């Protein structure tokens, strides 16, 4: 089973590239951000998730881990999964390891998209026009998301580095160039 953690700060291109990896390798794409956005906004869980995501803060680990596990469990026959936007804390990474090991599986690799902060901000502001996402439109919320990434999420890369599973990928260039960089790493590992 190919379990790929596609990692990177907000605006790095995780969602776009996940869709390309999904097509090429026949994987299931799970984005915890998309799952949160798809919740009924009037439900208890929907209200809770939005109270964090609208401000650019992380949804608490207990909630996020449960949601992720329930999403993965919806695809028992998957050839593999792309994890997009998860794990975002070391506790989530530990939980994912435990969850997969109970299934006799493991994270195959983390692919980390590297993009300079100025470029991230430009991309997110442009994305706000089409995404309609409140957290893309406000420069203060964008900065909070980047800060949260640097303080809470970036250490997750060290977690996988310690397992020799981390590859950093230049996330600047055309969409095809970036996809090809990702394909090369995946193909050379298989
Ligand atoms: P994204 O679509 O990945 O940019 O995620 C949007 C928002 O959803 C984030 O800013 C968080 O509030 C929340 N979120 C998504 N994934 C996670 C996660 N793994 N842990 C905590 N919060 C998350």
PDB file of C-alpha atoms and ligand atoms in Angstrom:
ATOM      1  CA  UNK A   1       0.000   0.000   0.000  1.00  0.00           C
ATOM      2  CA  UNK A   2       1.386   3.377  -1.044  1.00  0.00           C
ATOM      3  CA  UNK A   3       0.801   5.900   1.738  1.00  0.00           C
ATOM      4  CA  UNK A   4       2.104   9.316   0.759  1.00  0.00           C
ATOM      5  CA  UNK A   5       2.084  12.299   3.085  1.00  0.00           C
ATOM      6  CA  UNK A   6       2.076  15.383   0.859  1.00  0.00           C
ATOM      7  CA  UNK A   7       3.406  18.104   3.074  1.00  0.00           C
ATOM      8  CA  UNK A   8       4.010  21.839   2.903  1.00  0.00           C
ATOM      9  CA  UNK A   9       2.784  25.229   4.102  1.00  0.00           C
ATOM     10  CA  UNK A  10      -0.592  26.693   3.083  1.00  0.00           C
ATOM     11  CA  UNK A  11      -0.460  27.628  -0.584  1.00  0.00           C
ATOM     12  CA  UNK A  12       2.356  25.188  -1.416  1.00  0.00           C
ATOM     13  CA  UNK A  13       0.166  23.338  -3.941  1.00  0.00           C
ATOM     14  CA  UNK A  14      -0.699  20.221  -1.922  1.00  0.00           C
ATOM     15  CA  UNK A  15      -4.314  20.031  -3.136  1.00  0.00           C
ATOM     16  CA  UNK A  16      -3.461  20.534  -6.816  1.00  0.00           C
ATOM     17  CA  UNK A  17      -0.579  18.077  -6.809  1.00  0.00           C
ATOM     18  CA  UNK A  18      -2.552  15.523  -4.752  1.00  0.00           C
ATOM     19  CA  UNK A  19      -5.137  15.382  -7.535  1.00  0.00           C
ATOM     20  CA  UNK A  20      -2.372  14.682 -10.069  1.00  0.00           C
ATOM     21  CA  UNK A  21      -0.847  11.933  -7.930  1.00  0.00           C
ATOM     22  CA  UNK A  22      -4.303  10.468  -7.387  1.00  0.00           C
ATOM     23  CA  UNK A  23      -4.844  10.254 -11.181  1.00  0.00           C
ATOM     24  CA  UNK A  24      -1.439   8.833 -11.999  1.00  0.00           C
ATOM     25  CA  UNK A  25      -1.202   6.199  -9.282  1.00  0.00           C
ATOM     26  CA  UNK A  26      -4.883   5.426  -8.626  1.00  0.00           C
ATOM     27  CA  UNK A  27      -4.743   6.542  -5.009  1.00  0.00           C
ATOM     28  CA  UNK A  28      -7.374   7.900  -2.648  1.00  0.00           C
ATOM     29  CA  UNK A  29      -6.878  11.595  -1.827  1.00  0.00           C
ATOM     30  CA  UNK A  30      -7.779  12.619   1.704  1.00  0.00           C
ATOM     31  CA  UNK A  31      -7.579  16.300   2.613  1.00  0.00           C
ATOM     32  CA  UNK A  32      -8.586  17.005   6.198  1.00  0.00           C
ATOM     33  CA  UNK A  33      -9.197  20.658   5.235  1.00  0.00           C
ATOM     34  CA  UNK A  34     -11.675  19.520   2.548  1.00  0.00           C
ATOM     35  CA  UNK A  35     -13.344  17.160   5.036  1.00  0.00           C
ATOM     36  CA  UNK A  36     -13.775  19.994   7.547  1.00  0.00           C
ATOM     37  CA  UNK A  37     -15.173  22.324   4.855  1.00  0.00           C
ATOM     38  CA  UNK A  38     -17.669  19.651   3.762  1.00  0.00           C
ATOM     39  CA  UNK A  39     -19.178  19.280   7.257  1.00  0.00           C
ATOM     40  CA  UNK A  40     -22.707  20.543   7.760  1.00  0.00           C
ATOM     41  CA  UNK A  41     -22.055  24.121   8.992  1.00  0.00           C
ATOM     42  CA  UNK A  42     -25.009  23.802  11.371  1.00  0.00           C
ATOM     43  CA  UNK A  43     -23.739  20.582  12.988  1.00  0.00           C
ATOM     44  CA  UNK A  44     -21.847  20.590  16.272  1.00  0.00           C
ATOM     45  CA  UNK A  45     -18.683  19.325  14.587  1.00  0.00           C
ATOM     46  CA  UNK A  46     -19.086  21.768  11.682  1.00  0.00           C
ATOM     47  CA  UNK A  47     -19.399  24.726  14.055  1.00  0.00           C
ATOM     48  CA  UNK A  48     -16.412  23.546  16.073  1.00  0.00           C
ATOM     49  CA  UNK A  49     -14.153  23.050  13.023  1.00  0.00           C
ATOM     50  CA  UNK A  50     -15.119  26.416  11.530  1.00  0.00           C
ATOM     51  CA  UNK A  51     -14.381  28.204  14.804  1.00  0.00           C
ATOM     52  CA  UNK A  52     -10.731  27.177  14.341  1.00  0.00           C
ATOM     53  CA  UNK A  53     -10.312  27.132  10.560  1.00  0.00           C
ATOM     54  CA  UNK A  54     -11.829  30.576   9.941  1.00  0.00           C
ATOM     55  CA  UNK A  55      -9.124  32.057  12.174  1.00  0.00           C
ATOM     56  CA  UNK A  56      -6.335  29.969  10.683  1.00  0.00           C
ATOM     57  CA  UNK A  57      -5.864  27.910  13.845  1.00  0.00           C
ATOM     58  CA  UNK A  58      -5.505  24.139  13.964  1.00  0.00           C
ATOM     59  CA  UNK A  59      -8.530  22.050  14.862  1.00  0.00           C
ATOM     60  CA  UNK A  60      -7.670  20.075  18.049  1.00  0.00           C
ATOM     61  CA  UNK A  61      -5.805  16.802  17.527  1.00  0.00           C
ATOM     62  CA  UNK A  62      -8.451  14.485  19.098  1.00  0.00           C
ATOM     63  CA  UNK A  63     -11.102  15.731  16.672  1.00  0.00           C
ATOM     64  CA  UNK A  64      -8.817  15.755  13.620  1.00  0.00           C
ATOM     65  CA  UNK A  65      -7.388  12.288  14.261  1.00  0.00           C
ATOM     66  CA  UNK A  66     -10.881  10.770  14.610  1.00  0.00           C
ATOM     67  CA  UNK A  67     -12.025  12.444  11.387  1.00  0.00           C
ATOM     68  CA  UNK A  68      -8.958  11.228   9.507  1.00  0.00           C
ATOM     69  CA  UNK A  69      -9.314   7.655  10.752  1.00  0.00           C
ATOM     70  CA  UNK A  70     -12.962   7.573   9.785  1.00  0.00           C
ATOM     71  CA  UNK A  71     -12.117   8.877   6.271  1.00  0.00           C
ATOM     72  CA  UNK A  72      -9.400   6.247   5.747  1.00  0.00           C
ATOM     73  CA  UNK A  73     -11.781   3.535   6.952  1.00  0.00           C
ATOM     74  CA  UNK A  74     -14.202   4.467   4.149  1.00  0.00           C
ATOM     75  CA  UNK A  75     -11.672   3.070   1.639  1.00  0.00           C
ATOM     76  CA  UNK A  76     -10.721  -0.415   2.846  1.00  0.00           C
ATOM     77  CA  UNK A  77      -9.672  -1.529  -0.658  1.00  0.00           C
ATOM     78  CA  UNK A  78      -7.531   1.505  -1.497  1.00  0.00           C
ATOM     79  CA  UNK A  79      -4.248   0.823  -3.332  1.00  0.00           C
ATOM     80  CA  UNK A  80      -2.891   3.696  -1.330  1.00  0.00           C
ATOM     81  CA  UNK A  81      -3.728   7.065   0.145  1.00  0.00           C
ATOM     82  CA  UNK A  82      -2.423  10.597  -0.293  1.00  0.00           C
ATOM     83  CA  UNK A  83      -2.620  12.456   2.991  1.00  0.00           C
ATOM     84  CA  UNK A  84      -2.994  16.164   2.202  1.00  0.00           C
ATOM     85  CA  UNK A  85      -2.866  18.528   5.168  1.00  0.00           C
ATOM     86  CA  UNK A  86      -2.480  15.695   7.653  1.00  0.00           C
ATOM     87  CA  UNK A  87      -0.523  15.147   9.867  1.00  0.00           C
ATOM     88  CA  UNK A  88      -0.037  18.741  10.974  1.00  0.00           C
ATOM     89  CA  UNK A  89       1.319  18.030  14.465  1.00  0.00           C
ATOM     90  CA  UNK A  90       3.712  15.428  15.799  1.00  0.00           C
ATOM     91  CA  UNK A  91       0.848  13.929  17.844  1.00  0.00           C
ATOM     92  CA  UNK A  92      -1.104  13.444  14.589  1.00  0.00           C
ATOM     93  CA  UNK A  93       1.937  11.811  12.957  1.00  0.00           C
ATOM     94  CA  UNK A  94       2.273   9.412  15.890  1.00  0.00           C
ATOM     95  CA  UNK A  95      -1.441   8.612  15.721  1.00  0.00           C
ATOM     96  CA  UNK A  96      -1.201   7.915  11.978  1.00  0.00           C
ATOM     97  CA  UNK A  97       1.751   5.555  12.501  1.00  0.00           C
ATOM     98  CA  UNK A  98      -0.208   3.665  15.159  1.00  0.00           C
ATOM     99  CA  UNK A  99      -3.399   3.549  13.068  1.00  0.00           C
ATOM    100  CA  UNK A 100      -1.571   2.248   9.978  1.00  0.00           C
ATOM    101  CA  UNK A 101       0.548  -0.246  11.895  1.00  0.00           C
ATOM    102  CA  UNK A 102      -2.649  -1.788  13.279  1.00  0.00           C
ATOM    103  CA  UNK A 103      -3.558  -2.454   9.638  1.00  0.00           C
ATOM    104  CA  UNK A 104      -0.104  -3.870   8.865  1.00  0.00           C
ATOM    105  CA  UNK A 105       0.695  -0.740   6.838  1.00  0.00           C
ATOM    106  CA  UNK A 106       2.930   2.302   7.204  1.00  0.00           C
ATOM    107  CA  UNK A 107       3.631   5.738   5.764  1.00  0.00           C
ATOM    108  CA  UNK A 108       5.682   5.084   2.622  1.00  0.00           C
ATOM    109  CA  UNK A 109       7.107   8.589   2.239  1.00  0.00           C
ATOM    110  CA  UNK A 110       6.647  12.260   3.015  1.00  0.00           C
ATOM    111  CA  UNK A 111       6.988  14.601   0.042  1.00  0.00           C
ATOM    112  CA  UNK A 112       7.473  18.140   1.291  1.00  0.00           C
ATOM    113  CA  UNK A 113       6.789  21.009  -1.117  1.00  0.00           C
ATOM    114  CA  UNK A 114       9.151  23.907  -0.472  1.00  0.00           C
ATOM    115  CA  UNK A 115       7.911  27.387  -1.454  1.00  0.00           C
ATOM    116  CA  UNK A 116       9.175  30.790  -0.212  1.00  0.00           C
ATOM    117  CA  UNK A 117       6.849  32.675   2.134  1.00  0.00           C
ATOM    118  CA  UNK A 118       6.285  35.663  -0.219  1.00  0.00           C
ATOM    119  CA  UNK A 119       5.181  33.329  -2.985  1.00  0.00           C
ATOM    120  CA  UNK A 120       2.774  31.540  -0.596  1.00  0.00           C
ATOM    121  CA  UNK A 121       1.100  34.824   0.312  1.00  0.00           C
ATOM    122  CA  UNK A 122       0.733  35.850  -3.340  1.00  0.00           C
ATOM    123  CA  UNK A 123      -0.773  32.465  -4.212  1.00  0.00           C
ATOM    124  CA  UNK A 124      -3.242  32.468  -1.299  1.00  0.00           C
ATOM    125  CA  UNK A 125      -4.518  35.973  -2.053  1.00  0.00           C
ATOM    126  CA  UNK A 126      -5.037  34.929  -5.696  1.00  0.00           C
ATOM    127  CA  UNK A 127      -6.719  31.693  -4.600  1.00  0.00           C
ATOM    128  CA  UNK A 128      -9.189  33.623  -2.412  1.00  0.00           C
ATOM    129  CA  UNK A 129     -10.777  34.965  -5.629  1.00  0.00           C
ATOM    130  CA  UNK A 130     -11.761  31.463  -6.688  1.00  0.00           C
ATOM    131  CA  UNK A 131     -11.889  29.498  -3.426  1.00  0.00           C
ATOM    132  CA  UNK A 132     -14.128  31.958  -1.609  1.00  0.00           C
ATOM    133  CA  UNK A 133     -12.291  30.782   1.529  1.00  0.00           C
ATOM    134  CA  UNK A 134     -12.370  33.268   4.364  1.00  0.00           C
ATOM    135  CA  UNK A 135      -8.965  32.044   5.552  1.00  0.00           C
ATOM    136  CA  UNK A 136      -7.413  32.822   2.119  1.00  0.00           C
ATOM    137  CA  UNK A 137      -8.737  36.376   1.877  1.00  0.00           C
ATOM    138  CA  UNK A 138      -7.355  38.067   4.985  1.00  0.00           C
ATOM    139  CA  UNK A 139      -3.596  38.826   5.211  1.00  0.00           C
ATOM    140  CA  UNK A 140      -3.649  38.508   9.026  1.00  0.00           C
ATOM    141  CA  UNK A 141      -5.237  35.061   8.868  1.00  0.00           C
ATOM    142  CA  UNK A 142      -2.785  34.008   6.156  1.00  0.00           C
ATOM    143  CA  UNK A 143       0.104  35.135   8.384  1.00  0.00           C
ATOM    144  CA  UNK A 144      -1.376  33.202  11.309  1.00  0.00           C
ATOM    145  CA  UNK A 145      -1.607  30.066   9.168  1.00  0.00           C
ATOM    146  CA  UNK A 146       2.013  30.433   8.068  1.00  0.00           C
ATOM    147  CA  UNK A 147       3.141  31.036  11.671  1.00  0.00           C
ATOM    148  CA  UNK A 148       1.161  28.014  12.854  1.00  0.00           C
ATOM    149  CA  UNK A 149       2.787  25.971  10.105  1.00  0.00           C
ATOM    150  CA  UNK A 150       6.261  27.100  11.191  1.00  0.00           C
ATOM    151  CA  UNK A 151       5.693  26.488  14.910  1.00  0.00           C
ATOM    152  CA  UNK A 152       3.441  23.390  15.054  1.00  0.00           C
ATOM    153  CA  UNK A 153       3.568  21.701  11.659  1.00  0.00           C
ATOM    154  CA  UNK A 154       7.149  22.064  10.363  1.00  0.00           C
ATOM    155  CA  UNK A 155       8.437  19.729  13.156  1.00  0.00           C
ATOM    156  CA  UNK A 156       6.409  16.916  11.561  1.00  0.00           C
ATOM    157  CA  UNK A 157       9.008  16.858   8.752  1.00  0.00           C
ATOM    158  CA  UNK A 158      11.688  16.022  11.340  1.00  0.00           C
ATOM    159  CA  UNK A 159       9.521  13.159  12.569  1.00  0.00           C
ATOM    160  CA  UNK A 160       9.614  11.539   9.098  1.00  0.00           C
ATOM    161  CA  UNK A 161      13.218  12.559   8.505  1.00  0.00           C
ATOM    162  CA  UNK A 162      14.042  10.474  11.570  1.00  0.00           C
ATOM    163  CA  UNK A 163      12.404   7.540   9.780  1.00  0.00           C
ATOM    164  CA  UNK A 164      14.329   8.289   6.528  1.00  0.00           C
ATOM    165  CA  UNK A 165      11.062   8.992   4.744  1.00  0.00           C
ATOM    166  CA  UNK A 166      11.390  12.702   3.979  1.00  0.00           C
ATOM    167  CA  UNK A 167      12.023  14.104   0.487  1.00  0.00           C
ATOM    168  CA  UNK A 168      11.979  17.843  -0.082  1.00  0.00           C
ATOM    169  CA  UNK A 169      10.681  19.000  -3.446  1.00  0.00           C
ATOM    170  CA  UNK A 170      11.000  22.423  -5.027  1.00  0.00           C
ATOM    171  CA  UNK A 171       7.393  23.662  -5.147  1.00  0.00           C
ATOM    172  CA  UNK A 172       8.115  26.580  -7.495  1.00  0.00           C
ATOM    173  CA  UNK A 173       7.690  26.177 -11.255  1.00  0.00           C
ATOM    174  CA  UNK A 174       4.950  25.105 -13.618  1.00  0.00           C
ATOM    175  CA  UNK A 175       2.389  22.590 -12.343  1.00  0.00           C
ATOM    176  CA  UNK A 176       3.829  19.974 -14.721  1.00  0.00           C
ATOM    177  CA  UNK A 177       7.389  20.598 -13.586  1.00  0.00           C
ATOM    178  CA  UNK A 178       6.382  20.148  -9.957  1.00  0.00           C
ATOM    179  CA  UNK A 179       4.325  17.004 -10.721  1.00  0.00           C
ATOM    180  CA  UNK A 180       7.287  15.515 -12.590  1.00  0.00           C
ATOM    181  CA  UNK A 181       9.564  16.127  -9.605  1.00  0.00           C
ATOM    182  CA  UNK A 182       7.074  14.261  -7.403  1.00  0.00           C
ATOM    183  CA  UNK A 183       6.593  11.415  -9.933  1.00  0.00           C
ATOM    184  CA  UNK A 184      10.363  10.890 -10.139  1.00  0.00           C
ATOM    185  CA  UNK A 185      10.693  10.405  -6.406  1.00  0.00           C
ATOM    186  CA  UNK A 186       7.694   8.064  -6.195  1.00  0.00           C
ATOM    187  CA  UNK A 187       8.829   6.027  -9.214  1.00  0.00           C
ATOM    188  CA  UNK A 188      12.363   5.679  -7.929  1.00  0.00           C
ATOM    189  CA  UNK A 189      11.063   4.370  -4.587  1.00  0.00           C
ATOM    190  CA  UNK A 190       8.934   1.651  -6.224  1.00  0.00           C
TER     191      UNK A 190
HETATM  192  P1  LIG B   1      -6.304  23.313   4.508  1.00  0.00           P
HETATM  193  O1  LIG B   1      -7.438  23.122   3.552  1.00  0.00           O
HETATM  194  O2  LIG B   1      -5.397  22.130   4.551  1.00  0.00           O
HETATM  195  O3  LIG B   1      -5.580  24.610   4.285  1.00  0.00           O
HETATM  196  O4  LIG B   1      -6.942  23.397   5.965  1.00  0.00           O
HETATM  197  C1  LIG B   1      -7.845  24.448   6.317  1.00  0.00           C
HETATM  198  C2  LIG B   1      -8.007  24.496   7.816  1.00  0.00           C
HETATM  199  O5  LIG B   1      -8.576  23.276   8.297  1.00  0.00           O
HETATM  200  C3  LIG B   1      -6.719  24.661   8.616  1.00  0.00           C
HETATM  201  O6  LIG B   1      -6.299  26.014   8.704  1.00  0.00           O
HETATM  202  C4  LIG B   1      -7.132  24.090   9.957  1.00  0.00           C
HETATM  203  O7  LIG B   1      -7.947  25.007  10.666  1.00  0.00           O
HETATM  204  C5  LIG B   1      -8.017  22.920   9.550  1.00  0.00           C
HETATM  205  N1  LIG B   1      -7.209  21.690   9.386  1.00  0.00           N
HETATM  206  C6  LIG B   1      -7.028  20.981   8.239  1.00  0.00           C
HETATM  207  N2  LIG B   1      -6.245  19.912   8.455  1.00  0.00           N
HETATM  208  C7  LIG B   1      -5.921  19.946   9.774  1.00  0.00           C
HETATM  209  C8  LIG B   1      -5.110  19.132  10.606  1.00  0.00           C
HETATM  210  N3  LIG B   1      -4.470  18.053  10.128  1.00  0.00           N
HETATM  211  N4  LIG B   1      -5.010  19.471  11.919  1.00  0.00           N
HETATM  212  C9  LIG B   1      -5.656  20.537  12.412  1.00  0.00           C
HETATM  213  N5  LIG B   1      -6.407  21.363  11.687  1.00  0.00           N
HETATM  214  C10 LIG B   1      -6.546  21.083  10.370  1.00  0.00           C
END
